[in-house]
Amino acid sequence: MSLSLLVACGSGQDAGSGEPQEDQAATAQDKPLSKADLEKAAITGQDLDGYEINPALAAPSASRRTADPARCTPVVQALGGSSGFTATARVGRMIFSKKHGPGASMILSSHSSGDAARVIDAFRAAAERCKTFKDIQVDFRYSDTQVEPGAGYGDESVSLRLTQLAADSENEEPVRVPFAVVAVRQGTTVAMFSTFNRPRGPRKPDPARVPDAIIKAQLTKLDELGLSG
């Protein structure tokens, strides 16, 4: 089992109006971040007490993971920390709790401002209409999909809980594995956080959740470095 420019440049005649400065600020905010920027912005153990943080592979290409039905594909892609949009750059981190609490995987993606918003829109739309679906690549089904209200992170965010039905064959009783995904857009940067709660023994596992401290630490670092995009 296994477990995201258009600038109206004023002429010199408008230099005293303040409009060129506003346009330049808008340009900076709309500029996609480089991989070096994302590496600098990604949280480390020094930014988050009680966690060990290690690099993880992340490619800038659009995800090829698909779902059945196809309209649920953005959720399957978000489970892998990606989307159907090619990124300017992506970096990944695996975040482990030193106190045996929940950790998370995290992928930071840099996009144009338009694509960054589209990543969130596509994920939200799929999450709202897909209660059950199948990840074709790994042949696992998911159910109990539920959008959590009031995520409230960054410029916009979507928080999702769902259950993976993991089985080696159709005749086998599936193991129910709770998953959680939180997608956040902050400027041109999209942060995808995901985690799961591994079942232990006969007791029904608790719902999965991405620790709030992880999300806030990452968004705070983006803000402090001025790298929200």
Short mmCIF file of C-alpha atoms in Angstrom, two decimals:
data_model
loop_
_atom_site.label_atom_id
_atom_site.label_comp_id
_atom_site.label_asym_id
_atom_site.label_seq_id
_atom_site.Cartn_x
_atom_site.Cartn_y
_atom_site.Cartn_z
CA MET A 1 0.00 0.00 0.00
CA SER A 2 1.23 3.47 -0.75
CA LEU A 3 0.12 6.17 0.02
CA SER A 4 0.56 22.07 -7.80
CA LEU A 5 1.61 39.36 -17.41
CA LEU A 6 0.20 41.73 -18.57
CA VAL A 7 1.66 45.00 -17.35
CA ALA A 8 0.49 48.36 -18.57
CA CYS A 9 3.80 50.21 -18.63
CA GLY A 10 3.44 53.93 -18.35
CA SER A 11 5.58 56.29 -20.34
CA GLY A 12 7.99 58.79 -18.84
CA GLN A 13 5.20 61.34 -18.97
CA ASP A 14 3.37 59.36 -16.27
CA ALA A 15 6.31 59.07 -13.91
CA GLY A 16 4.74 61.37 -11.35
CA SER A 17 1.34 59.65 -11.28
CA GLY A 18 2.37 56.59 -9.23
CA GLU A 19 0.85 54.17 -11.76
CA PRO A 20 4.15 52.73 -13.10
CA GLN A 21 5.24 51.81 -9.57
CA GLU A 22 1.95 49.99 -8.98
CA ASP A 23 2.35 48.13 -12.27
CA GLN A 24 5.89 47.10 -11.35
CA ALA A 25 4.64 45.74 -8.02
CA ALA A 26 1.92 43.77 -9.78
CA THR A 27 4.54 42.37 -12.17
CA ALA A 28 6.69 41.13 -9.27
CA GLN A 29 3.69 39.49 -7.62
CA ASP A 30 2.75 37.69 -10.83
CA LYS A 31 6.25 36.37 -11.56
CA PRO A 32 6.64 32.57 -11.17
CA LEU A 33 9.35 31.49 -8.74
CA SER A 34 12.44 29.59 -9.82
CA LYS A 35 13.48 26.23 -8.41
CA ALA A 36 16.18 28.02 -6.41
CA ASP A 37 13.50 30.28 -4.92
CA LEU A 38 11.37 27.30 -3.96
CA GLU A 39 14.33 25.49 -2.40
CA LYS A 40 15.03 28.59 -0.35
CA ALA A 41 11.39 28.91 0.67
CA ALA A 42 10.76 25.28 1.64
CA ILE A 43 10.67 24.77 5.40
CA THR A 44 13.46 22.96 7.23
CA GLY A 45 13.72 21.47 10.69
CA GLN A 46 14.91 24.86 11.91
CA ASP A 47 11.58 26.38 10.91
CA LEU A 48 9.43 23.75 12.58
CA ASP A 49 10.21 22.37 16.03
CA GLY A 50 9.44 18.70 16.61
CA TYR A 51 9.70 17.61 12.98
CA GLU A 52 12.34 16.06 10.73
CA ILE A 53 12.20 17.31 7.15
CA ASN A 54 13.83 15.57 4.18
CA PRO A 55 13.92 16.37 0.45
CA ALA A 56 11.60 14.45 -1.89
CA LEU A 57 11.56 14.17 -5.67
CA ALA A 58 9.21 16.47 -7.55
CA ALA A 59 9.12 17.04 -11.32
CA PRO A 60 7.80 20.23 -12.97
CA SER A 61 5.90 18.29 -15.65
CA ALA A 62 2.13 17.91 -15.48
CA SER A 63 0.93 14.79 -13.69
CA ARG A 64 -0.14 11.85 -15.85
CA ARG A 65 -2.16 10.18 -13.11
CA THR A 66 -5.78 9.65 -14.10
CA ALA A 67 -8.99 8.65 -12.38
CA ASP A 68 -12.16 6.79 -13.22
CA PRO A 69 -14.38 8.72 -13.67
CA ALA A 70 -12.07 11.15 -15.48
CA ARG A 71 -13.61 14.21 -13.83
CA CYS A 72 -12.00 13.09 -10.55
CA THR A 73 -8.45 13.19 -11.99
CA PRO A 74 -7.43 16.45 -10.20
CA VAL A 75 -8.00 14.77 -6.83
CA VAL A 76 -5.84 11.77 -7.78
CA GLN A 77 -3.12 14.14 -9.00
CA ALA A 78 -3.29 16.18 -5.77
CA LEU A 79 -2.80 12.98 -3.75
CA GLY A 80 0.60 12.83 -5.46
CA GLY A 81 1.24 16.52 -4.75
CA SER A 82 0.83 17.58 -8.37
CA SER A 83 -1.76 18.72 -10.90
CA GLY A 84 -2.56 18.63 -14.58
CA PHE A 85 -0.62 21.87 -15.11
CA THR A 86 3.07 22.05 -15.94
CA ALA A 87 4.91 24.07 -13.31
CA THR A 88 7.82 26.45 -13.70
CA ALA A 89 9.42 24.48 -10.86
CA ARG A 90 8.51 22.01 -8.12
CA VAL A 91 10.28 20.92 -4.93
CA GLY A 92 9.20 18.27 -2.46
CA ARG A 93 9.62 17.58 1.24
CA MET A 94 8.74 14.68 3.54
CA ILE A 95 7.88 15.88 7.03
CA PHE A 96 8.01 13.45 9.97
CA SER A 97 6.93 14.09 13.54
CA LYS A 98 9.61 13.33 16.14
CA LYS A 99 6.85 12.58 18.66
CA HIS A 100 5.07 9.90 16.59
CA GLY A 101 2.30 12.29 15.62
CA PRO A 102 1.04 12.94 12.09
CA GLY A 103 3.47 14.20 9.46
CA ALA A 104 2.90 15.10 5.83
CA SER A 105 4.32 15.17 2.36
CA MET A 106 4.56 18.60 0.76
CA ILE A 107 5.10 19.78 -2.81
CA LEU A 108 5.66 23.45 -3.63
CA SER A 109 4.86 24.38 -7.23
CA SER A 110 5.50 27.64 -9.04
CA HIS A 111 3.13 28.68 -11.83
CA SER A 112 1.96 31.68 -13.76
CA SER A 113 -0.66 33.53 -11.74
CA GLY A 114 -3.40 32.24 -14.03
CA ASP A 115 -2.34 28.60 -13.80
CA ALA A 116 -1.85 28.78 -10.03
CA ALA A 117 -5.49 29.78 -9.65
CA ARG A 118 -6.57 27.10 -12.14
CA VAL A 119 -4.80 24.38 -10.14
CA ILE A 120 -6.91 25.26 -7.08
CA ASP A 121 -10.10 25.67 -9.12
CA ALA A 122 -9.70 22.25 -10.77
CA PHE A 123 -8.97 20.54 -7.46
CA ARG A 124 -11.92 22.21 -5.73
CA ALA A 125 -14.36 21.35 -8.52
CA ALA A 126 -13.26 17.70 -8.61
CA ALA A 127 -13.33 17.37 -4.83
CA GLU A 128 -16.87 18.74 -4.63
CA ARG A 129 -18.33 16.36 -7.23
CA CYS A 130 -16.36 13.14 -6.66
CA LYS A 131 -17.49 11.05 -3.71
CA THR A 132 -16.04 7.77 -4.99
CA PHE A 133 -13.44 7.14 -7.71
CA LYS A 134 -10.52 4.95 -8.73
CA ASP A 135 -6.85 5.86 -9.10
CA ILE A 136 -6.11 4.00 -12.33
CA GLN A 137 -2.33 4.07 -11.92
CA VAL A 138 -2.20 2.27 -8.56
CA ASP A 139 -5.57 0.50 -8.92
CA PHE A 140 -6.92 1.73 -5.56
CA ARG A 141 -10.40 3.05 -4.98
CA TYR A 142 -11.34 6.03 -2.82
CA SER A 143 -14.58 6.81 -1.04
CA ASP A 144 -16.10 9.09 1.61
CA THR A 145 -14.66 12.16 -0.10
CA GLN A 146 -15.52 15.28 1.87
CA VAL A 147 -14.46 18.91 1.43
CA GLU A 148 -13.72 20.41 4.84
CA PRO A 149 -15.19 23.90 5.38
CA GLY A 150 -13.18 26.94 6.30
CA ALA A 151 -9.61 25.95 5.47
CA GLY A 152 -8.74 29.65 5.20
CA TYR A 153 -5.05 29.42 4.27
CA GLY A 154 -3.15 31.76 1.94
CA ASP A 155 -4.97 33.52 -0.87
CA GLU A 156 -7.26 30.50 -1.30
CA SER A 157 -7.25 26.91 -0.13
CA VAL A 158 -9.14 23.63 -0.28
CA SER A 159 -9.06 20.96 2.44
CA LEU A 160 -10.17 17.43 1.61
CA ARG A 161 -10.63 14.19 3.54
CA LEU A 162 -11.17 10.82 1.89
CA THR A 163 -10.63 7.10 2.41
CA GLN A 164 -8.41 4.82 0.34
CA LEU A 165 -9.77 1.29 -0.13
CA ALA A 166 -6.58 -0.74 -0.46
CA ALA A 167 -6.80 -4.36 -1.57
CA ASP A 168 -4.64 -6.73 -3.63
CA SER A 169 -7.66 -8.14 -5.47
CA GLU A 170 -11.34 -7.43 -6.01
CA ASN A 171 -12.25 -10.40 -3.82
CA GLU A 172 -10.22 -9.18 -0.85
CA GLU A 173 -11.82 -7.08 1.87
CA PRO A 174 -10.16 -3.67 1.46
CA VAL A 175 -8.20 -1.96 4.17
CA ARG A 176 -9.67 1.50 4.82
CA VAL A 177 -6.91 4.11 4.98
CA PRO A 178 -7.92 7.70 5.86
CA PHE A 179 -6.21 10.38 3.74
CA ALA A 180 -6.19 14.17 3.88
CA VAL A 181 -5.10 16.71 1.27
CA VAL A 182 -4.77 20.48 1.67
CA ALA A 183 -4.04 22.65 -1.37
CA VAL A 184 -3.08 26.28 -0.81
CA ARG A 185 -2.36 29.06 -3.28
CA GLN A 186 -0.20 31.92 -2.08
CA GLY A 187 0.42 34.25 -5.01
CA THR A 188 1.87 32.16 -7.84
CA THR A 189 2.95 29.37 -5.50
CA VAL A 190 0.78 26.32 -4.86
CA ALA A 191 1.51 24.18 -1.81
CA MET A 192 0.07 20.65 -1.74
CA PHE A 193 0.09 18.89 1.63
CA SER A 194 -1.07 15.31 2.09
CA THR A 195 -1.02 12.70 4.81
CA PHE A 196 -2.65 9.41 5.77
CA ASN A 197 -3.45 7.53 8.96
CA ARG A 198 -2.18 3.96 8.78
CA PRO A 199 -4.64 1.45 10.31
CA ARG A 200 -3.27 -0.36 13.36
CA GLY A 201 -5.19 -3.37 14.63
CA PRO A 202 -8.96 -3.94 14.43
CA ARG A 203 -9.93 -0.48 15.68
CA LYS A 204 -11.19 1.94 13.06
CA PRO A 205 -8.46 4.51 12.37
CA ASP A 206 -9.07 8.16 13.16
CA PRO A 207 -9.55 10.60 10.26
CA ALA A 208 -6.29 11.86 8.77
CA ARG A 209 -5.33 15.50 9.14
CA VAL A 210 -2.44 17.63 7.96
CA PRO A 211 -1.01 19.35 11.06
CA ASP A 212 -1.91 23.02 11.10
CA ALA A 213 1.61 23.85 12.34
CA ILE A 214 3.16 22.48 9.14
CA ILE A 215 0.92 24.50 6.84
CA LYS A 216 1.31 27.73 8.79
CA ALA A 217 5.09 27.37 9.05
CA GLN A 218 5.41 26.97 5.30
CA LEU A 219 3.15 29.89 4.43
CA THR A 220 4.87 32.09 7.00
CA LYS A 221 8.27 31.35 5.47
CA LEU A 222 7.03 32.21 1.99
CA ASP A 223 5.76 35.52 3.34
CA GLU A 224 8.88 36.34 5.34
CA LEU A 225 11.15 35.72 2.35
CA GLY A 226 8.86 37.68 0.06
CA LEU A 227 8.57 34.63 -2.21
CA SER A 228 4.83 34.16 -2.41
CA GLY A 229 4.98 35.10 -6.07
#
